[in-house]
Coordinates of C-alpha atoms and ligand atoms in Angstrom, one line a residue:
M1 CA 102.7 60.2 95.7
Q2 CA 103.4 56.7 94.3
P3 CA 103.3 53.7 96.7
G4 CA 106.8 52.5 97.4
T5 CA 108.3 56.0 97.1
P6 CA 111.6 56.0 99.2
R7 CA 111.4 57.8 102.6
L8 CA 113.3 60.8 103.9
G9 CA 113.3 60.8 107.7
V10 CA 113.3 64.4 109.0
A11 CA 114.4 65.6 112.5
M12 CA 113.7 69.3 113.3
I13 CA 115.5 71.2 116.0
G14 CA 113.5 74.1 117.5
Y15 CA 109.7 74.3 117.4
A16 CA 108.7 78.0 117.7
F17 CA 108.3 80.4 114.8
M18 CA 110.4 78.7 112.2
G19 CA 109.6 75.3 113.7
A20 CA 105.9 75.9 113.0
A21 CA 106.6 77.1 109.5
H22 CA 108.9 74.3 108.6
S23 CA 106.5 71.7 110.0
Q24 CA 103.9 73.1 107.7
G25 CA 106.3 72.8 104.8
W26 CA 107.1 69.2 105.5
R27 CA 103.5 68.2 106.2
V28 CA 102.0 69.9 103.1
A29 CA 104.7 69.4 100.5
P30 CA 103.9 65.7 99.7
R31 CA 100.2 66.3 99.7
F32 CA 100.2 68.9 96.9
F33 CA 103.4 68.0 95.0
D34 CA 104.5 64.7 93.5
L35 CA 107.8 64.1 95.3
P36 CA 110.4 61.6 94.5
L37 CA 111.0 61.0 98.3
R38 CA 108.3 60.9 101.0
P39 CA 109.3 63.2 103.8
E40 CA 108.5 61.7 107.2
M41 CA 108.3 63.9 110.2
R42 CA 110.1 61.6 112.6
V43 CA 111.3 63.7 115.5
V44 CA 111.3 67.3 116.9
V45 CA 113.9 68.5 119.4
G46 CA 113.5 71.0 122.2
R47 CA 115.0 71.4 125.7
D48 CA 111.7 71.4 127.7
E49 CA 110.1 68.0 127.6
A50 CA 106.5 69.1 128.3
R51 CA 106.7 71.8 125.6
V52 CA 108.4 69.8 123.0
S53 CA 106.0 66.9 123.4
A54 CA 103.1 69.3 123.0
A55 CA 104.8 70.7 119.9
A56 CA 105.3 67.3 118.4
Q57 CA 101.6 66.5 118.8
R58 CA 100.4 69.9 117.5
F59 CA 102.6 70.0 114.5
G60 CA 102.5 66.3 113.5
W61 CA 105.9 64.9 114.5
A62 CA 106.0 61.2 115.4
G63 CA 108.2 61.7 118.4
Y64 CA 110.4 64.1 120.3
E65 CA 113.9 64.4 121.9
T66 CA 115.3 66.8 124.4
D67 CA 118.9 66.7 123.2
W68 CA 119.7 67.5 119.6
R69 CA 122.8 65.2 119.6
R70 CA 120.6 62.1 120.1
V71 CA 118.9 62.6 116.7
L72 CA 122.2 62.6 114.9
Q73 CA 122.7 58.9 116.1
R74 CA 119.3 57.8 114.9
E75 CA 119.2 55.6 111.8
D76 CA 115.7 56.7 110.9
V77 CA 116.8 60.3 110.5
D78 CA 118.2 61.3 107.1
L79 CA 117.9 65.1 107.3
V80 CA 118.3 67.5 110.2
D81 CA 116.3 70.8 109.9
I82 CA 117.8 73.6 112.1
C83 CA 115.3 76.1 113.3
V84 CA 117.1 77.6 116.3
P85 CA 118.9 80.9 116.9
G86 CA 122.2 81.5 115.0
D87 CA 124.6 80.7 117.9
L88 CA 123.7 77.0 117.5
H89 CA 123.8 76.7 113.7
A90 CA 127.5 76.0 113.2
Q91 CA 127.8 73.3 115.8
I92 CA 124.6 71.4 114.9
A93 CA 125.1 71.7 111.1
T94 CA 128.7 70.6 111.3
E95 CA 128.0 67.6 113.6
A96 CA 125.0 66.6 111.6
L97 CA 126.9 66.6 108.3
Q98 CA 129.7 64.6 109.9
A99 CA 127.1 62.1 111.1
G100 CA 126.0 61.6 107.4
K101 CA 122.7 63.6 107.7
H102 CA 121.6 66.1 105.1
V103 CA 121.0 69.6 106.6
L104 CA 118.5 72.4 106.1
C105 CA 119.8 75.3 108.2
E106 CA 117.9 78.5 108.8
K107 CA 119.4 81.9 107.8
P108 CA 121.6 83.7 108.4
L109 CA 123.9 80.8 108.0
A110 CA 126.0 81.7 111.1
N111 CA 126.8 84.5 113.5
T112 CA 130.3 85.1 112.1
V113 CA 132.3 84.6 108.9
A114 CA 134.6 82.1 110.6
E115 CA 131.6 79.9 111.6
A116 CA 130.1 80.2 108.1
E117 CA 133.5 79.2 106.6
Q118 CA 133.7 76.1 108.8
M119 CA 130.1 75.2 107.8
A120 CA 130.8 75.7 104.1
S121 CA 133.8 73.5 104.3
A122 CA 131.9 70.8 106.2
A123 CA 129.2 70.9 103.6
E124 CA 131.8 70.7 100.7
A125 CA 133.3 67.6 102.3
A126 CA 129.9 66.0 102.9
A127 CA 128.7 66.6 99.3
V128 CA 131.5 64.4 98.1
R129 CA 129.8 61.6 100.1
G130 CA 126.4 62.5 98.7
V131 CA 125.3 64.3 101.9
F132 CA 124.0 67.8 101.1
A133 CA 123.3 71.1 103.0
M134 CA 121.1 74.0 102.1
V135 CA 120.4 77.4 103.8
G136 CA 116.8 78.6 104.3
F137 CA 116.5 81.8 102.3
T138 CA 112.9 81.0 102.0
Y139 CA 111.8 84.1 100.1
R140 CA 113.4 82.8 97.0
R141 CA 110.5 80.4 96.8
V142 CA 107.8 83.1 96.7
P143 CA 106.4 82.6 93.2
A144 CA 106.6 86.3 92.2
I145 CA 110.3 86.4 93.2
A146 CA 111.0 83.2 91.3
L147 CA 109.2 84.7 88.3
A148 CA 111.3 87.9 88.7
A149 CA 114.5 85.8 88.6
Q150 CA 113.2 84.0 85.5
L151 CA 112.5 87.2 83.6
V152 CA 116.0 88.6 84.4
A153 CA 117.6 85.3 83.3
E154 CA 115.6 85.4 80.1
G155 CA 117.0 88.8 79.4
R156 CA 113.7 90.7 79.6
L157 CA 115.4 93.4 81.7
G158 CA 118.6 93.6 79.6
T159 CA 121.6 94.8 81.5
I160 CA 120.9 95.3 85.2
R161 CA 121.7 98.8 86.4
H162 CA 120.0 99.3 89.7
V163 CA 118.8 97.2 92.6
R164 CA 116.7 98.9 95.3
A165 CA 116.1 96.5 98.2
Q166 CA 114.3 97.2 101.5
Y167 CA 113.2 95.0 104.4
L168 CA 111.0 97.0 106.7
Q169 CA 109.3 95.9 109.9
D170 CA 108.1 97.7 113.0
W171 CA 108.0 95.1 115.8
I172 CA 110.5 97.0 118.0
A173 CA 109.7 100.5 117.0
D174 CA 107.9 100.7 120.4
E175 CA 110.8 101.5 122.8
Q176 CA 109.1 99.4 125.5
A177 CA 109.1 96.2 123.3
P178 CA 111.0 93.7 125.4
L179 CA 114.4 92.1 124.7
S180 CA 114.6 88.8 122.8
W181 CA 117.4 86.7 121.5
R182 CA 117.2 88.7 118.3
L183 CA 118.5 91.8 120.2
D184 CA 121.5 89.8 121.8
K185 CA 124.7 89.7 119.7
E186 CA 125.8 86.5 121.4
K187 CA 122.7 84.7 120.1
A188 CA 121.9 86.5 116.9
G189 CA 125.3 87.7 115.6
S190 CA 123.8 91.0 114.5
G191 CA 120.4 92.7 114.5
A192 CA 118.3 93.9 111.6
L193 CA 121.4 93.4 109.4
G194 CA 121.6 89.6 109.8
D195 CA 118.0 88.9 110.6
I196 CA 116.3 90.7 107.7
G197 CA 119.1 92.3 105.8
A198 CA 120.5 88.9 105.0
H199 CA 117.2 88.1 103.1
I200 CA 117.4 91.1 100.8
V201 CA 121.1 90.5 100.1
D202 CA 120.2 87.0 99.1
L203 CA 117.2 88.1 97.0
A204 CA 119.1 90.8 95.2
Q205 CA 121.8 88.3 94.3
F206 CA 119.3 85.6 93.4
V207 CA 117.1 87.7 91.2
T208 CA 119.9 89.5 89.3
G209 CA 122.4 86.6 89.2
H210 CA 125.1 89.1 90.3
H211 CA 127.2 89.0 93.5
I212 CA 128.0 92.0 95.7
I213 CA 131.7 93.0 95.5
G214 CA 131.8 95.9 97.9
V215 CA 129.7 98.0 100.3
S216 CA 129.5 101.3 102.2
G217 CA 127.3 100.9 105.2
M218 CA 125.8 102.5 108.3
L219 CA 124.4 100.7 111.3
E220 CA 122.5 102.3 114.2
T221 CA 121.1 101.2 117.5
F222 CA 118.3 103.7 118.3
V223 CA 117.2 102.1 121.6
T224 CA 120.1 100.8 123.6
E225 CA 118.2 99.4 126.6
R226 CA 114.9 97.6 126.9
P227 CA 112.7 95.7 129.4
V228 CA 113.8 92.1 129.9
A229 CA 111.2 89.7 128.4
A230 CA 109.1 87.4 130.6
E231 CA 107.7 85.4 127.7
H232 CA 108.5 85.5 124.0
A233 CA 106.7 83.9 121.0
G234 CA 107.4 84.7 117.4
L235 CA 108.4 88.3 117.1
S236 CA 106.4 89.5 120.1
G237 CA 106.8 89.2 123.8
T238 CA 105.7 90.5 127.2
A239 CA 108.0 92.6 129.5
G240 CA 109.1 91.1 132.8
G241 CA 111.1 92.8 135.6
G242 CA 114.3 94.8 135.0
R243 CA 116.0 96.2 131.9
G244 CA 118.9 95.0 129.8
P245 CA 121.1 96.2 127.0
V246 CA 120.5 95.9 123.2
T247 CA 123.8 94.6 121.8
V248 CA 122.9 94.6 118.1
D249 CA 122.0 97.1 115.4
D250 CA 118.4 98.3 115.1
A251 CA 118.8 99.3 111.5
A252 CA 121.2 98.9 108.6
V253 CA 121.6 101.0 105.5
F254 CA 124.2 100.3 102.8
T255 CA 125.1 100.9 99.2
A256 CA 126.8 98.3 97.1
R257 CA 128.4 97.5 93.7
T258 CA 127.8 94.2 92.0
T259 CA 129.8 91.8 89.7
G260 CA 127.5 92.8 86.8
G261 CA 128.2 96.5 87.2
A262 CA 124.9 97.5 89.0
L263 CA 124.6 100.0 91.8
A264 CA 122.5 98.6 94.7
T265 CA 120.9 100.1 97.8
F266 CA 119.8 98.2 100.9
E267 CA 117.8 99.2 103.9
A268 CA 116.9 96.8 106.8
T269 CA 115.0 98.1 109.8
R270 CA 112.5 97.1 112.5
F271 CA 111.7 100.8 113.1
A272 CA 109.4 101.5 110.2
W273 CA 106.0 102.0 111.8
G274 CA 103.2 100.5 109.7
R275 CA 105.5 98.3 107.7
K276 CA 105.0 94.8 108.9
N277 CA 107.0 92.5 106.6
A278 CA 107.6 94.9 103.7
I279 CA 110.3 93.2 101.6
R280 CA 110.6 95.5 98.6
L281 CA 112.7 94.8 95.6
E282 CA 113.0 97.0 92.5
V283 CA 115.3 96.2 89.7
N284 CA 116.0 98.5 86.7
G285 CA 117.7 97.2 83.6
S286 CA 118.4 98.5 80.1
K287 CA 115.2 97.0 78.8
G288 CA 112.8 97.3 81.7
S289 CA 112.0 97.2 85.4
L290 CA 110.6 94.9 88.1
A291 CA 109.0 95.7 91.4
F292 CA 107.9 93.5 94.3
D293 CA 106.5 94.0 97.8
F294 CA 105.9 91.0 100.1
E295 CA 102.9 92.8 101.6
D296 CA 101.3 92.2 98.2
M297 CA 103.2 88.9 97.7
N298 CA 101.1 87.4 94.8
V299 CA 101.9 90.4 92.5
L300 CA 104.9 91.3 90.4
H301 CA 105.1 94.6 88.6
F302 CA 106.9 94.6 85.3
F303 CA 107.7 97.5 83.0
D304 CA 108.8 96.5 79.4
A305 CA 110.7 99.4 77.9
T306 CA 110.6 97.7 74.4
E307 CA 106.9 98.4 74.2
P308 CA 105.7 101.6 72.4
A309 CA 105.8 104.5 74.9
R310 CA 102.2 105.4 74.1
T311 CA 100.8 102.3 75.9
A312 CA 103.8 101.2 78.0
G313 CA 103.4 101.2 81.7
F314 CA 104.0 99.0 84.7
R315 CA 102.1 95.8 84.3
R316 CA 100.6 94.2 87.4
I317 CA 101.1 90.5 87.0
V318 CA 99.0 88.4 89.4
V319 CA 101.4 85.5 89.9
T320 CA 98.8 82.7 90.3
E321 CA 98.7 81.1 86.8
G322 CA 99.5 77.5 86.3
E323 CA 102.6 78.4 84.3
H324 CA 104.1 80.5 87.1
P325 CA 106.7 78.9 89.3
Y326 CA 105.2 76.4 91.8
L327 CA 101.6 77.3 90.9
A328 CA 100.6 74.3 88.9
A329 CA 100.3 72.4 92.2
W330 CA 98.0 74.9 93.8
W331 CA 94.7 76.7 93.3
P332 CA 92.9 78.2 90.3
P333 CA 94.2 81.6 89.0
G334 CA 93.6 84.4 91.5
H335 CA 93.3 82.2 94.5
G336 CA 96.5 83.5 96.1
L337 CA 99.2 82.0 98.2
G338 CA 100.5 83.1 101.6
Y339 CA 103.6 83.2 103.8
E340 CA 103.7 79.5 104.6
H341 CA 103.8 78.4 100.9
G342 CA 107.4 79.5 100.7
F343 CA 108.3 76.8 103.3
V344 CA 106.3 74.2 101.3
H345 CA 108.2 75.1 98.1
Q346 CA 111.5 75.0 100.1
A347 CA 110.8 71.4 101.1
V348 CA 109.8 70.5 97.6
D349 CA 113.0 71.9 96.0
L350 CA 115.2 70.3 98.6
V351 CA 113.6 66.9 98.2
H352 CA 114.0 67.0 94.4
A353 CA 117.7 67.9 94.7
L354 CA 118.3 65.2 97.3
A355 CA 116.5 62.5 95.2
E356 CA 118.7 63.6 92.2
N357 CA 121.9 63.5 94.3
R358 CA 122.7 67.1 93.4
Q359 CA 123.5 70.2 95.5
P360 CA 120.3 72.0 96.6
E361 CA 120.3 75.8 96.3
P362 CA 121.1 78.1 98.2
S363 CA 124.1 76.1 99.3
F364 CA 126.2 76.8 102.4
A365 CA 128.7 78.4 100.0
E366 CA 126.0 80.9 99.1
G367 CA 125.2 81.4 102.8
L368 CA 128.8 82.1 103.4
N369 CA 128.8 84.6 100.6
V370 CA 125.9 86.5 102.2
Q371 CA 127.7 86.3 105.6
R372 CA 130.8 88.0 104.0
V373 CA 128.5 90.8 102.7
L374 CA 127.1 91.3 106.2
D375 CA 130.5 91.3 107.7
A376 CA 131.7 93.9 105.1
V377 CA 128.8 96.2 106.1
V378 CA 129.8 95.9 109.8
R379 CA 133.4 96.7 109.0
S380 CA 132.4 99.6 106.8
S381 CA 130.1 101.1 109.4
A382 CA 132.8 100.8 112.1
N383 CA 135.2 102.6 109.7
G384 CA 133.1 105.8 109.0
S385 CA 131.1 104.1 106.2
S386 CA 134.3 103.6 104.1
W387 CA 134.2 101.5 100.9
T388 CA 134.8 97.9 102.0
T389 CA 135.3 95.0 99.6
V390 CA 133.5 91.7 100.3
Ligands
NAD1 N1 113.5 81.9 106.7 C1 112.9 82.9 107.3 O1 112.2 83.7 106.7 C2 113.1 83.1 108.8 C3 112.1 83.8 109.6 C4 112.3 83.8 111.0 C5 113.5 83.3 111.6 N2 114.4 82.7 110.8 C6 115.6 82.1 111.4 O2 115.2 80.8 112.0 C7 116.0 80.6 113.2 C8 115.0 80.5 114.4 O3 114.3 81.7 114.5 P1 112.8 81.6 115.1 O4 112.2 82.9 114.7 O5 112.1 80.4 114.8 O6 113.1 81.7 116.7 P2 112.2 81.3 117.9 O7 112.7 82.1 119.1 O8 110.7 81.5 117.5 O9 112.5 79.8 118.1 C9 113.7 79.3 118.5 C10 113.6 77.8 118.9 O10 114.9 77.3 119.2 C11 114.8 76.6 120.4 N3 116.1 76.4 121.0 C12 116.9 77.4 121.5 N4 118.0 76.8 122.0 C13 117.9 75.4 121.8 C14 118.7 74.3 122.1 N5 119.9 74.4 122.7 N6 118.3 73.1 121.8 C15 117.1 72.9 121.2 N7 116.3 73.9 120.9 C16 116.7 75.2 121.2 C17 113.8 77.3 121.2 O11 113.2 76.6 122.3 C18 112.7 77.6 120.1 O12 111.9 76.5 119.9 C19 116.9 81.8 113.3 O13 118.2 81.4 112.7 C20 116.3 82.9 112.5 O14 117.1 83.8 111.9 C21 114.2 82.5 109.4

C-alpha cells in the first residue's frame, strides 16, 4: 500500500463468529491487496466490557465501546460493520447511514420485509450523499463462485434452464443441541430459510443474473423444543437447565421460476447429518453446466456441451490460477484458499467501491430483494405451498 493512502476508519459491532471473520477480512485485505483506502480497525463494540476488551486485543482493534450508538458519533469512524443478530440490523444500519457512516451489514438484511424496505430506502437516501451500504453475502466472493458468474455472463452456458441450490448443515440434527438466537424468531426472523437459504437465493441470482419471480415452498420444524443453552459460541453450545421452544423453521424446501425463464429448486436444512457446510449449486444451460460444492471450495466443475461428445465431460477446474477472480493476490496455483478468504475479498471489493464513490454490491436493494423471496416462501408454506409471487 502506498504511503499517504487515505484511511477508512472501521467500527465493528459484535465480535463472535462473524466478528472474528470480518476482523480477519479487515486485517488481511490491505496486506495482500493494493487498496485505494487503508482500512483501520478503530473500534469494536460489545455489551460486556471484559469480553469486548479481550476481543479487541485478540482480533487487533485499537479500542472498544460498550454502546453501539457511541461509535456513530465518532469522527474517526467512516464505516460501521454490523455483525450482530438480525433483530438489530435495521436500527443500527439506519442510524449509522443517517450519521453519515458507510455500512456493511451481515445477511439476511433484516428480519422482515418492512425492516428491509426501511433499510433500503435509508441506503438510497444516503447514496445521494456519497454514503454507501452493502449486505454481506460473502459467498459471492469465493473465487469458484465468482468464476461461475463470469462464465454465465460470457455466455458459456447459453440460456439458463435449471438452477439446483442446496445449503446443507447438521449442527442441530442432534435433538439435544441447545437453543440459540438462531432458533428464536424474535432474534433471527426465520430459521434455516433466512440463515442459510438466504445465501443460496443470493448465489442463484448472482451466478445466473436472473431474479426469482415466484415460489412454492414448504417449511418444517422437526424439533419444537430444546434444552436452553448455558453457553454459545459460533454454531455450537452447551445445554443448561430447562427447555424452551424452537420458534423458527428447521428446514426449507422451495421451487421457483426466474426472470430468465429458468426453473429453480432450493433446499436449506441443518438436519443433513454429515453435511457440514455443503453449499451446492448446479446450473444447466443450453450450452453447458456448472457445479460447485463449498466443501470442495477451490473447485468448479464445468461441462461444455459444444465439445465433441466423444471427449466431452465435466471438467474439474482448480480455481487457483492467477487469472481466476481474486487469485492474483494469493498463492501459487494449487495452494488453495479457505473460508476466511471470502471475508478478505468482501473487504477488498467494498473498499474499491467506496474509493470510487460507487454503489458496492450486493446493495441493500439486493438484500431487500432476497428478503422478499424469503417472505414469499413463508407465505406459500403457510398457504399449502401455493404459488406465491415475489
Ligand atoms: N456471511 C456469512 O456467511 C454469515 C455467517 C454466519 C452468520 N452471519 C450473520 O452474521 C450475523 C451475526 O451472526 P454470528 O454468527 O456472528 O452470531 P454470534 O452469536 O456468533 O455473534 C453475535 C454477536 O453479536 C453481539 N451482540 C448481540 N446483541 C448485541 C448488542 N445489543 N450490542 C452489541 N453487540 C451485540 C454478541 O455479543 C456477539 O458478539 C447474523 O446476522 C448472521 O445471520 C453471516
